Coordinates of C-alpha atoms in Angstrom, one line a residue:
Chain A
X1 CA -15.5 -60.8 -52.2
X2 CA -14.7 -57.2 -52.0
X3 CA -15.6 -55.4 -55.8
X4 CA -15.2 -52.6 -57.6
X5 CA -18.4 -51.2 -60.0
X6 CA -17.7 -48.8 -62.7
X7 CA -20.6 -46.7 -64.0
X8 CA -20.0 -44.7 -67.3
X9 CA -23.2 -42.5 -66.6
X10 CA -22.1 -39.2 -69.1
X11 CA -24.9 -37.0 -67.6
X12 CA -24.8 -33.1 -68.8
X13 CA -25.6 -30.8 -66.4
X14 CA -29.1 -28.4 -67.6
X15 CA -29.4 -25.8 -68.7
X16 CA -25.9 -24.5 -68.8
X17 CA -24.1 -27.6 -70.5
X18 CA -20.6 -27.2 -69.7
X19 CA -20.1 -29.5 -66.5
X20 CA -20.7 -33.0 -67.7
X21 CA -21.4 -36.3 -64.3
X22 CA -18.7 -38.9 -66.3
X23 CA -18.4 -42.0 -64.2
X24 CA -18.9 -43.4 -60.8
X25 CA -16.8 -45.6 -59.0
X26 CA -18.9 -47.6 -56.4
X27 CA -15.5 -49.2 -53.6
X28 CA -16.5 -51.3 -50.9
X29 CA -14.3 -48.5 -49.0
X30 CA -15.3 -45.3 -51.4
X31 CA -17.1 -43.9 -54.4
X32 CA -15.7 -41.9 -56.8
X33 CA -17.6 -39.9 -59.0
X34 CA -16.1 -38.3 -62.3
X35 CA -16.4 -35.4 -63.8
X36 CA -15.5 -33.0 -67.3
X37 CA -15.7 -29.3 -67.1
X38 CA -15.3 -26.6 -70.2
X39 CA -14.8 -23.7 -70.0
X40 CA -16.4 -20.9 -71.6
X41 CA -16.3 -17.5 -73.5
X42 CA -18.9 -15.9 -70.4
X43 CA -15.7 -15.1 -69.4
X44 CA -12.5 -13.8 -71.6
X45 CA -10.1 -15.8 -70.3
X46 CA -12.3 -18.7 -68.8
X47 CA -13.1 -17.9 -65.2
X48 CA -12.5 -20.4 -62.1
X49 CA -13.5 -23.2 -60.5
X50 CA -14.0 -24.8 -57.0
X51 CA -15.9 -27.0 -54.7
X52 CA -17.6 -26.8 -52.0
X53 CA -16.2 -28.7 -49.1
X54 CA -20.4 -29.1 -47.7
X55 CA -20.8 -31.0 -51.2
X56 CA -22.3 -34.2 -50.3
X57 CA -24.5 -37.5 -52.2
X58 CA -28.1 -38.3 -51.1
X59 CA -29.5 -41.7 -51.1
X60 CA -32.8 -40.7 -52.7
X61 CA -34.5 -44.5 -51.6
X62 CA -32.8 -43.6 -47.0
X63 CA -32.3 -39.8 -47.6
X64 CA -28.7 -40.9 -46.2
X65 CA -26.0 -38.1 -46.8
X66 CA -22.7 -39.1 -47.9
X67 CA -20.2 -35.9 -47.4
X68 CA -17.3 -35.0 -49.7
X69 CA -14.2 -36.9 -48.4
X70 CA -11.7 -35.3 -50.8
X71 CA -11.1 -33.8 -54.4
X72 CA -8.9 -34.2 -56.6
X73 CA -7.8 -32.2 -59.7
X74 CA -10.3 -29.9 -58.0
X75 CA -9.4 -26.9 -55.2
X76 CA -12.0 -27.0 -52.4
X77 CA -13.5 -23.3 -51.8
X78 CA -12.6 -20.9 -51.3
X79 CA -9.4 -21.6 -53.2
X80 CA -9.8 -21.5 -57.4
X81 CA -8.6 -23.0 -60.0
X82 CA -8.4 -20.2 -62.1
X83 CA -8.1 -21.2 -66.7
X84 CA -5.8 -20.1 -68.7
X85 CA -8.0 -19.2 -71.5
X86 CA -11.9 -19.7 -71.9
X87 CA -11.1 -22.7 -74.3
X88 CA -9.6 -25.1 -71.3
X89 CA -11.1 -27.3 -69.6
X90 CA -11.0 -29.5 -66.6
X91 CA -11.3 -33.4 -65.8
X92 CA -11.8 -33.8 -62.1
X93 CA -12.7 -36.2 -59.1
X94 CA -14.5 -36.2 -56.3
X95 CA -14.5 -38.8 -53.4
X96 CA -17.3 -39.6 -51.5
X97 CA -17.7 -42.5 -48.6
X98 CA -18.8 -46.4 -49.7
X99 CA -22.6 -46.3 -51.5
X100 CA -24.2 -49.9 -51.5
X101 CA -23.9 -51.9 -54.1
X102 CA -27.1 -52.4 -55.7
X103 CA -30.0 -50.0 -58.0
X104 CA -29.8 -47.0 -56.4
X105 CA -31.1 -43.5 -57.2
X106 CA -28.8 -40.7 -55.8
X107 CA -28.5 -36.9 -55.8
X108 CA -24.9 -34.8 -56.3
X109 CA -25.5 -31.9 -54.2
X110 CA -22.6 -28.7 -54.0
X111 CA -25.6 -26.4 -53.3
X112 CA -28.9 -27.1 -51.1
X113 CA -30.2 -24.0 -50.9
X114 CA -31.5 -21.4 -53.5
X115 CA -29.0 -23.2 -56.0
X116 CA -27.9 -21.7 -59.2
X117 CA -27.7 -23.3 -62.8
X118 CA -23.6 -23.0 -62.3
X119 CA -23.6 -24.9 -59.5
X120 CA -22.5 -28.3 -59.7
X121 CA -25.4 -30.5 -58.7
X122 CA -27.0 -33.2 -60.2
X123 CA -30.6 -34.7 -59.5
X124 CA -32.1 -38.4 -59.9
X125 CA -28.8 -40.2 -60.7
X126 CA -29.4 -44.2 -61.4
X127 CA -27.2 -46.3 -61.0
X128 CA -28.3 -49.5 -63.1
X129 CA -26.4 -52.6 -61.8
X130 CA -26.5 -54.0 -65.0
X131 CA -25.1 -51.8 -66.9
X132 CA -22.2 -52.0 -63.7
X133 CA -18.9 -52.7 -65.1
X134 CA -16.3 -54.4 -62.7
X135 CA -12.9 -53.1 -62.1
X136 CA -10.2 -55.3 -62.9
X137 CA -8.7 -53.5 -59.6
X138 CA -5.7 -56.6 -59.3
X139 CA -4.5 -56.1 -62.7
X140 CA -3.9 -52.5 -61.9
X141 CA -2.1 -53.2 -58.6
Chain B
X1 CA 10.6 -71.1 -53.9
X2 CA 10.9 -67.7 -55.0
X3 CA 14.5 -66.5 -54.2
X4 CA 14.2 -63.7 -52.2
X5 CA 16.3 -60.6 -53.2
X6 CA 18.7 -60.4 -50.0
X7 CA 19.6 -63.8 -50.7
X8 CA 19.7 -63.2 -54.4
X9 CA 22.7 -60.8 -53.8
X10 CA 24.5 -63.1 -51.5
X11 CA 24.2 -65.7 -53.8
X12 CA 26.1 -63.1 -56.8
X13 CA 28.6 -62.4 -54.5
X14 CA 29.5 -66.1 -54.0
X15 CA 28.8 -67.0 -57.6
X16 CA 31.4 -64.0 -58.2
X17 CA 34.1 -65.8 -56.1
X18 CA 34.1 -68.9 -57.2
X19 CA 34.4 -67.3 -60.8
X20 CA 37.3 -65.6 -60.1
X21 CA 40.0 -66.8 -61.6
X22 CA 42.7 -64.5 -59.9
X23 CA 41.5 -65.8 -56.0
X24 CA 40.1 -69.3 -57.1
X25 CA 38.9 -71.8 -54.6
X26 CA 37.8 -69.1 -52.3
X27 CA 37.6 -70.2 -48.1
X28 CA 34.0 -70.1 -46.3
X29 CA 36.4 -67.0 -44.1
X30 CA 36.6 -65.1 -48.1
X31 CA 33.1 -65.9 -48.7
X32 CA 31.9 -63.9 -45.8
X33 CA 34.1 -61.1 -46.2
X34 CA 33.1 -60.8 -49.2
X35 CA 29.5 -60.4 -48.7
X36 CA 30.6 -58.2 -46.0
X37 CA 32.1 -55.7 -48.4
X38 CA 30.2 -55.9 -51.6
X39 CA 26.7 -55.8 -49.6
X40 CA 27.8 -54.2 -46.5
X41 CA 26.3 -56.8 -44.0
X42 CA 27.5 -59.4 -41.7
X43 CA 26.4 -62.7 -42.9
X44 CA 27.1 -65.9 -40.4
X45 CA 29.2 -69.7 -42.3
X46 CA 25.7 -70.8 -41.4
X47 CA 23.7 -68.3 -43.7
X48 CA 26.4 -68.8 -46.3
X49 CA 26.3 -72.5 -45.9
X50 CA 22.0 -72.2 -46.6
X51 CA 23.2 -70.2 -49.4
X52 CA 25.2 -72.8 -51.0
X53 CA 22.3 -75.4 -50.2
X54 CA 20.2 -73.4 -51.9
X55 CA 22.2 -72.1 -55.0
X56 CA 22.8 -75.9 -55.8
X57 CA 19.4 -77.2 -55.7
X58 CA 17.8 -77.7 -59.2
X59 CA 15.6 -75.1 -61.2
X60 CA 12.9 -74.0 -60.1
X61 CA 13.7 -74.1 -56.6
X62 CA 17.7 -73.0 -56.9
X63 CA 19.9 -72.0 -59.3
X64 CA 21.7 -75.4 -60.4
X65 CA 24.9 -74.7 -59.3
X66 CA 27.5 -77.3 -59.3
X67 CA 29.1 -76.0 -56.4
X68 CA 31.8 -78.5 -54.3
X69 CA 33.9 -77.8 -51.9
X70 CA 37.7 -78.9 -53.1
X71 CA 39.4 -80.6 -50.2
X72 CA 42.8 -80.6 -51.4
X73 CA 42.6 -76.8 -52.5
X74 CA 40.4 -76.2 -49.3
X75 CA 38.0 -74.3 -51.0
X76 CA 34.7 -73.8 -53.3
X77 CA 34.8 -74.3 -57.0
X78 CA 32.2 -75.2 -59.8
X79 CA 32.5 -78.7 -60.8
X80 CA 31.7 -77.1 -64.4
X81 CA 33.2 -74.0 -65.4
X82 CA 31.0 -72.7 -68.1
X83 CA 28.5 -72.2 -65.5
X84 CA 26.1 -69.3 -65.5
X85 CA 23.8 -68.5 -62.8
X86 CA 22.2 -66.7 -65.2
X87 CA 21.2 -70.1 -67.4
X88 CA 22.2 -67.8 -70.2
X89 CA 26.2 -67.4 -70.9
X90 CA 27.0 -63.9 -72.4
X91 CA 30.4 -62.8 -73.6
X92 CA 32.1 -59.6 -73.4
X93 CA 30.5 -58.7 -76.8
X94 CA 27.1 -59.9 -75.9
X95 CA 27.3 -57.8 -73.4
X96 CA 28.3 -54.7 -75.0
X97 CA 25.5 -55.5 -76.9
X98 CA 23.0 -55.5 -74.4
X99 CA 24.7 -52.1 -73.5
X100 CA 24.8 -50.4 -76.7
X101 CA 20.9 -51.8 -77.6
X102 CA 19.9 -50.1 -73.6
X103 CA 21.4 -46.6 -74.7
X104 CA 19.9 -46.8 -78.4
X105 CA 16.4 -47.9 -76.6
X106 CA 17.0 -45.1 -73.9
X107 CA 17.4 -42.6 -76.7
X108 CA 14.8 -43.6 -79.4
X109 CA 12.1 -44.4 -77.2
X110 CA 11.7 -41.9 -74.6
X111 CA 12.6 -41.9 -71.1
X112 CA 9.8 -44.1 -69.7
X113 CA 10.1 -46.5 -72.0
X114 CA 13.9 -46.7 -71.2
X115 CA 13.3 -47.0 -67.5
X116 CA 11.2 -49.9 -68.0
X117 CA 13.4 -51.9 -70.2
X118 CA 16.2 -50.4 -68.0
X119 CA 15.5 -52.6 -64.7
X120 CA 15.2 -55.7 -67.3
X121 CA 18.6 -55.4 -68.6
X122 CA 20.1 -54.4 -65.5
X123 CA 18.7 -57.8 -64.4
X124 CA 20.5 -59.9 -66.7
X125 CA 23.3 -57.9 -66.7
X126 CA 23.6 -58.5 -63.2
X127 CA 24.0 -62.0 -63.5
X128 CA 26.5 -61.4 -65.3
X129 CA 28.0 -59.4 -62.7
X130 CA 27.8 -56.2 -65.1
X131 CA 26.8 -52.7 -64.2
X132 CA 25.1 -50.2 -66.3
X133 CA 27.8 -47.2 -66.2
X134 CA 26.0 -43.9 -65.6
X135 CA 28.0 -42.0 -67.4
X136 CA 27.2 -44.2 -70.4
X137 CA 23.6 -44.3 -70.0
X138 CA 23.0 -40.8 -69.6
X139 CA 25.2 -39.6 -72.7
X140 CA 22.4 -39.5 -75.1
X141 CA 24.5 -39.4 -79.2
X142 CA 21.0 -40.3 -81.1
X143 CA 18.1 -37.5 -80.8
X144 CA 14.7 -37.6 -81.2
X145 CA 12.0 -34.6 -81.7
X146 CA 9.8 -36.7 -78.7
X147 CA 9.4 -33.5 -75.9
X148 CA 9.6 -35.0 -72.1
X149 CA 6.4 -34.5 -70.3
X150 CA 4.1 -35.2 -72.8
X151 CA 0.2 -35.4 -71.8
X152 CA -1.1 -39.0 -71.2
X153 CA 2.4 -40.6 -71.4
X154 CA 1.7 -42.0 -68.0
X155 CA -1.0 -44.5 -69.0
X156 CA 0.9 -46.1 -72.0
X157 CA 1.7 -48.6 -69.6
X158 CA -1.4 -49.1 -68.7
X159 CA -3.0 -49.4 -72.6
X160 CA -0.1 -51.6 -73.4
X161 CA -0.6 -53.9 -70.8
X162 CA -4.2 -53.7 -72.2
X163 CA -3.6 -54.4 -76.1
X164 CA -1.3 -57.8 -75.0
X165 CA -3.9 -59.1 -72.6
X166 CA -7.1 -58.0 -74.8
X167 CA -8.5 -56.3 -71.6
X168 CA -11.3 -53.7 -72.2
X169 CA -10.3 -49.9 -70.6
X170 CA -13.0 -47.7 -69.4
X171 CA -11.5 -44.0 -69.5
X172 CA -12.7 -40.4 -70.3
X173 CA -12.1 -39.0 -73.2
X174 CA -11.8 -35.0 -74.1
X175 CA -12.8 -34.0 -77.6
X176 CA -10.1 -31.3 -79.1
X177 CA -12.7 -30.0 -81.6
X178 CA -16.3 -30.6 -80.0
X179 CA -14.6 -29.9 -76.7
X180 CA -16.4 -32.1 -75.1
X181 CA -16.2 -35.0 -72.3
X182 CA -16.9 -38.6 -72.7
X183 CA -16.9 -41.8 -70.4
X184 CA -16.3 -44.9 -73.2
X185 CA -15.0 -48.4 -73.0
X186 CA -12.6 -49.4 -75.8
X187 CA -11.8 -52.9 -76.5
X188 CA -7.6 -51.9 -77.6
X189 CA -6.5 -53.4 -80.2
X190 CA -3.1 -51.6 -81.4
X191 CA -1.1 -49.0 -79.8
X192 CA 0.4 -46.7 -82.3
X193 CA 2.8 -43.9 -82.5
X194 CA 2.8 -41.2 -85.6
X195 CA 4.5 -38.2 -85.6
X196 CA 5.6 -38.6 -82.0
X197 CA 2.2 -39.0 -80.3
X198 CA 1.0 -42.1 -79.1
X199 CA -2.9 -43.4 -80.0
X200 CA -4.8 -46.5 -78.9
X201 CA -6.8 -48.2 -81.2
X202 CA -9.6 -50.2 -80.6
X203 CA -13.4 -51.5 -80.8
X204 CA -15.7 -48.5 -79.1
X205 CA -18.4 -49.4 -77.4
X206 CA -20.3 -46.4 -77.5
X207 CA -19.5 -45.4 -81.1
X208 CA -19.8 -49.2 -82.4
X209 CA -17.0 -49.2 -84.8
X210 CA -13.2 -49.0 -84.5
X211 CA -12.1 -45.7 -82.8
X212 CA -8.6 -43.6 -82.8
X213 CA -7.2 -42.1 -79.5
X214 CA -4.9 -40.2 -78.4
X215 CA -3.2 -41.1 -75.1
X216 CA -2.9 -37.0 -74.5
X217 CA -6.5 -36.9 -74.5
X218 CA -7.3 -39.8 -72.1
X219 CA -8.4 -39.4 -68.6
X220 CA -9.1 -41.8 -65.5
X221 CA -8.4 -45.6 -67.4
X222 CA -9.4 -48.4 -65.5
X223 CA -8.9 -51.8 -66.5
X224 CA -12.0 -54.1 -66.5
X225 CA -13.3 -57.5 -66.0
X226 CA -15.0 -58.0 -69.3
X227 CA -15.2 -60.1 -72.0
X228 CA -12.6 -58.9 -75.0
X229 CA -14.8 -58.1 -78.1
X230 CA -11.9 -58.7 -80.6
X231 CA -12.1 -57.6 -84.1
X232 CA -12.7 -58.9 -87.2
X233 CA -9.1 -60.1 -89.0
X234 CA -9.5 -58.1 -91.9
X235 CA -10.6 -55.3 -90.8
X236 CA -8.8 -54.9 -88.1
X237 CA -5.4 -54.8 -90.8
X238 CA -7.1 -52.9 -93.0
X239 CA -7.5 -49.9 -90.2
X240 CA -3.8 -51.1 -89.5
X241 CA -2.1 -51.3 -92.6
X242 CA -4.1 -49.1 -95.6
X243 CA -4.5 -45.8 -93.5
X244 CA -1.5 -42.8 -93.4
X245 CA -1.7 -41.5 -90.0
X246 CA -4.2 -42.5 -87.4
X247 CA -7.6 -40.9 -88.6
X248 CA -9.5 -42.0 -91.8
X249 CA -11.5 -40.4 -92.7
X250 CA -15.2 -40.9 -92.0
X251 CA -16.7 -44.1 -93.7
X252 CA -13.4 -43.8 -96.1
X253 CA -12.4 -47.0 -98.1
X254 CA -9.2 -48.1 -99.4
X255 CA -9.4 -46.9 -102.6
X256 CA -6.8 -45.8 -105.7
X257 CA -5.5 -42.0 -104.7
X258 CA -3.3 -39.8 -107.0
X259 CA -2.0 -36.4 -106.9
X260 CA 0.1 -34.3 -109.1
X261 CA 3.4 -32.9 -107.7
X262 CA 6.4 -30.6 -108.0
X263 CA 9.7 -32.2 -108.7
X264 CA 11.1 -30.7 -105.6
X265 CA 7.7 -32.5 -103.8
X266 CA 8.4 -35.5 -105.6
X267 CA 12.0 -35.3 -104.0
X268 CA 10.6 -35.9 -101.0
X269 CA 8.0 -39.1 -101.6
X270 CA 10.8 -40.5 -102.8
X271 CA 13.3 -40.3 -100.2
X272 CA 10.3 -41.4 -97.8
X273 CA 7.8 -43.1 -99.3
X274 CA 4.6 -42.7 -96.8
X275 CA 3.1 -46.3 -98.1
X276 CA 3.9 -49.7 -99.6
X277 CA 1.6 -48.7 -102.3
X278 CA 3.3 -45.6 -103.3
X279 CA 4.5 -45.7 -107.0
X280 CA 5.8 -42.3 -108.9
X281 CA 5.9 -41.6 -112.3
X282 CA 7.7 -38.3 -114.1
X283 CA 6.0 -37.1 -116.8
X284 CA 8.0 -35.0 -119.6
X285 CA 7.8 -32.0 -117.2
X286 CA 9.9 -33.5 -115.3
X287 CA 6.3 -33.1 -112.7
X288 CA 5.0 -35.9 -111.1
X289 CA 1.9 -38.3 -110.3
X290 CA 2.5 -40.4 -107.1
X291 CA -0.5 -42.4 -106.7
X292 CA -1.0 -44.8 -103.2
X293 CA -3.9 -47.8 -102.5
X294 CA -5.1 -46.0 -99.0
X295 CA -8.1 -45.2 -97.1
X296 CA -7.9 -41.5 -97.2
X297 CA -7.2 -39.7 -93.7
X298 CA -6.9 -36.5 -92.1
X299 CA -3.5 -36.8 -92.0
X300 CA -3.0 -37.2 -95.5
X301 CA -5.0 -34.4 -96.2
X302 CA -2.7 -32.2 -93.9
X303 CA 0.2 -34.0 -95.6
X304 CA -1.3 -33.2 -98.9
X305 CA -1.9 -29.2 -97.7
X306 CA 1.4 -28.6 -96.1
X307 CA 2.9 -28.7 -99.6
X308 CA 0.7 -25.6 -100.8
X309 CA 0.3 -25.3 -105.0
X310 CA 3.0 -27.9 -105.4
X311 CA 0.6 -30.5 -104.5
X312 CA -3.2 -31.3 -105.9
X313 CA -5.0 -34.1 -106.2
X314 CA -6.6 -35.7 -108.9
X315 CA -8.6 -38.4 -107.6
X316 CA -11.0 -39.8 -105.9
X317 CA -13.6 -36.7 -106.3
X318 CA -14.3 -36.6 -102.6
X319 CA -10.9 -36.5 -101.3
X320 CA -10.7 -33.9 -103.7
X321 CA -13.4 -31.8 -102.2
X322 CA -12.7 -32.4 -99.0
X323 CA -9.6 -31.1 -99.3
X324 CA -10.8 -27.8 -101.2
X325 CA -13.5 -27.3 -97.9
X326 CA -10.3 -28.1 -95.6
X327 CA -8.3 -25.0 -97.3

């Protein structure tokens, strides 16, 4: 029976704190991983944001990589989603194809090579099946 | 059998003829070109015939109709007249009703909320053969201070559906003041609206105590498979009932709160009192001391503040100071 896990992982990105790993959503068909962005005062009227289309998972146990399938909420570089004022902020989505369904250990990767601290990845992820919720997916339909 | 909605037209249509008193006993020839003209298709005798069938088998199945066919007046009739394929007979003033309560709804509750009840009424009103007029329903005469477009509006269906069924939501939540993200499941309790915004109220997991949230600042909800950790009765109408607003103030308990007002305040309690428990008493000054049983909250506070000098309180102590570090 196809399901639908729900992680609520609420991971901070280090050292620069402002990009927050919320969720993931582990479909038979996708995963979906959520995230919160703030902006802040480095810039006066809150900079920009974007993603890298190359961003991709990495199944830390098969060193499988999973490329970015879409973003939402997000603009994929080199377009930017440009603030309003340094005190916005930004909930965003990234898709990703199917992970399996069991512990796993996974790395977010927007930036393999000499990566900075603003870029958004994010190392040893674990997913803990039983702290997996399950998606009541047919209510919502 | 569900009655499919094609059908479910037809079967209007034909329940319309034989109501009509001006063309009674209408032919199987009138039946079709009836359907023909309301619905714009070509039916066959034999799909109206099916219809008949159908319409006259008993609930669940049909609708109960006591349709015959009248030899001598060579046409269809109901063998009762007071039938309603509806189940539910409605006069002309039942019906205005229904109208008058869709446009009130329409204006009072906001546009989505209006919508949904919309297609319900519009349901039973076409049973009744009735149409909503447009021009009626889109005249607003009552207005309310809620602004269209309002953040977060979108999953009120969603937490609604939620608080009836007791199913936990997972969703993100952004922090106004710590500005700050936060992935958290909430077992809803209550959905409630103050000062045009809607909140949610439930049992969060994460902070282990009953939690206030507003819908505007709610991202991503999912519904889950999870077993509904309700709340405790009392509690859960003591967060309910004894609180002005939708915050209390941390670890706050109902207690015995009084401030001292200026008659043009007290003016204002009085026309709208803000609790059950609110009781005022003029002193020779003609000032006033409106005291409340509440568990103090940040709305109060601001409610207390907005009236400047004209309004202090003089108990409890740390509603007091609180209010002093708030100025």
């Amino acid at each position: 029976m196809k399901k639908t896990l729900l992680y609520e992982l609420n991971i901070t990105r280090q050292p620069v704190t402002n990009l927050r790993l919320l969720r993931l959503i582990a479909d038979p068909e996708f995963t979906r991983v959520d995230f919160g962005y703030v902006a802040t005062s480095y810039f006066v009227s809150g900079g920009w944001i974007r993603i890298s289309a190359d961003t991709y998972i990495v199944l830390k146990e098969t060193g499988e990589k999973l490329k970015l399938t879409n973003a939402e909420h997000i603009p994929l570089a080199p377009e930017q989603h440009h603030f309003d004022s340094n005190k916005d902020w930004q909930f965003f989505s990234l898709y990703f194809p199917a992970i399996p369904q069991k512990e796993l250990e996974l790395d977010i990767i927007e930036v393999d090579e000499n990566p900075d601290e603003h870029d958004f990845n994010f190392y040893n992820v674990y997913l803990d099946p039983e702290k997996a919720i399950r998606i009541n997916t047919a209510i919502i339909s | 059998m569900p009655i499919n909605k094609k059908a479910y037209r037809r079967y209007r249509v034909i329940d319309a003829c034989i109501r009509n008193k001006m063309r009674p006993f209408p032919t199987m020839e009138e039946l079709i070109d009836a359907c023909r003209e309301k619905l714009d298709v070509d039916v066959s005798s034999e799909t109206i015939q099916k219809d008949i069938y159908n319409m006259k088998l008993p609930y669940p199945d049909g609708l109960d109709a006591p349709i015959r066919f009248n030899r001598s007046k060579g046409g269809y009739m109901y063998t009762d007249p007071n039938y309603s394929m509806s189940g539910v007979s409605l006069n002309s003033d039942d019906i205005d009703a229904i109208k008058e309560s869709l446009d009130l709804l329409n204006d009072l509750g906001g546009e989505r909320l209006g919508t949904k009840f919309k297609f319900a009424m519009e349901k039973v009103l076409a049973s009744m053969k009735e149409e909503l007029p447009e021009d009626v329903t889109n005249r607003k005469v009552v207005q309310t201070d809620v602004p269209s477009g309002a953040r977060g509006y979108e999953h009120f269906d969603l937490f609604y559906k939620a608080t009836r069924e007791q199913i936990p939501v997972s969703f993100v939540h952004y922090s106004y003041t710590k500005r700050k993200f936060k992935a958290l499941t909430i077992h809803p309790v209550v959905m409630k609206e103050f000062q045009n915004r809607w909140y949610v109220i439930g049992y969060s997991e994460f902070h282990e105590e009953i939690r206030t949230f507003g819908l505007d600042r709610i991202y991503g909800p999912f519904l889950l498979y999870k077993e509904f950790m309700d709340l405790d009765p009392d509690h859960r109408l003591a967060y309910l009932n004894d609180v002005y607003g939708v915050f209390p103030l941390r670890d706050g308990e109902k207690e015995k709160i009084t401030i001292a007002v200026r008659p043009i305040v007290a003016h204002y309690f009085q026309a709208y009192p803000i609790h059950q428990s609110q009781k005022i008493e003029m002193n020779d000054y003609r000032d006033a001391e409106i005291t409340f049983e509440l568990i103090p909250s940040q709305e109060l506070v601001q409610l207390i503040l907005s009236y400047g000098d004209q309004a202090q309180v003089i108990e409890p102590e740390r509603l007091k100071s609180y209010i002093k570090r708030s100025k």
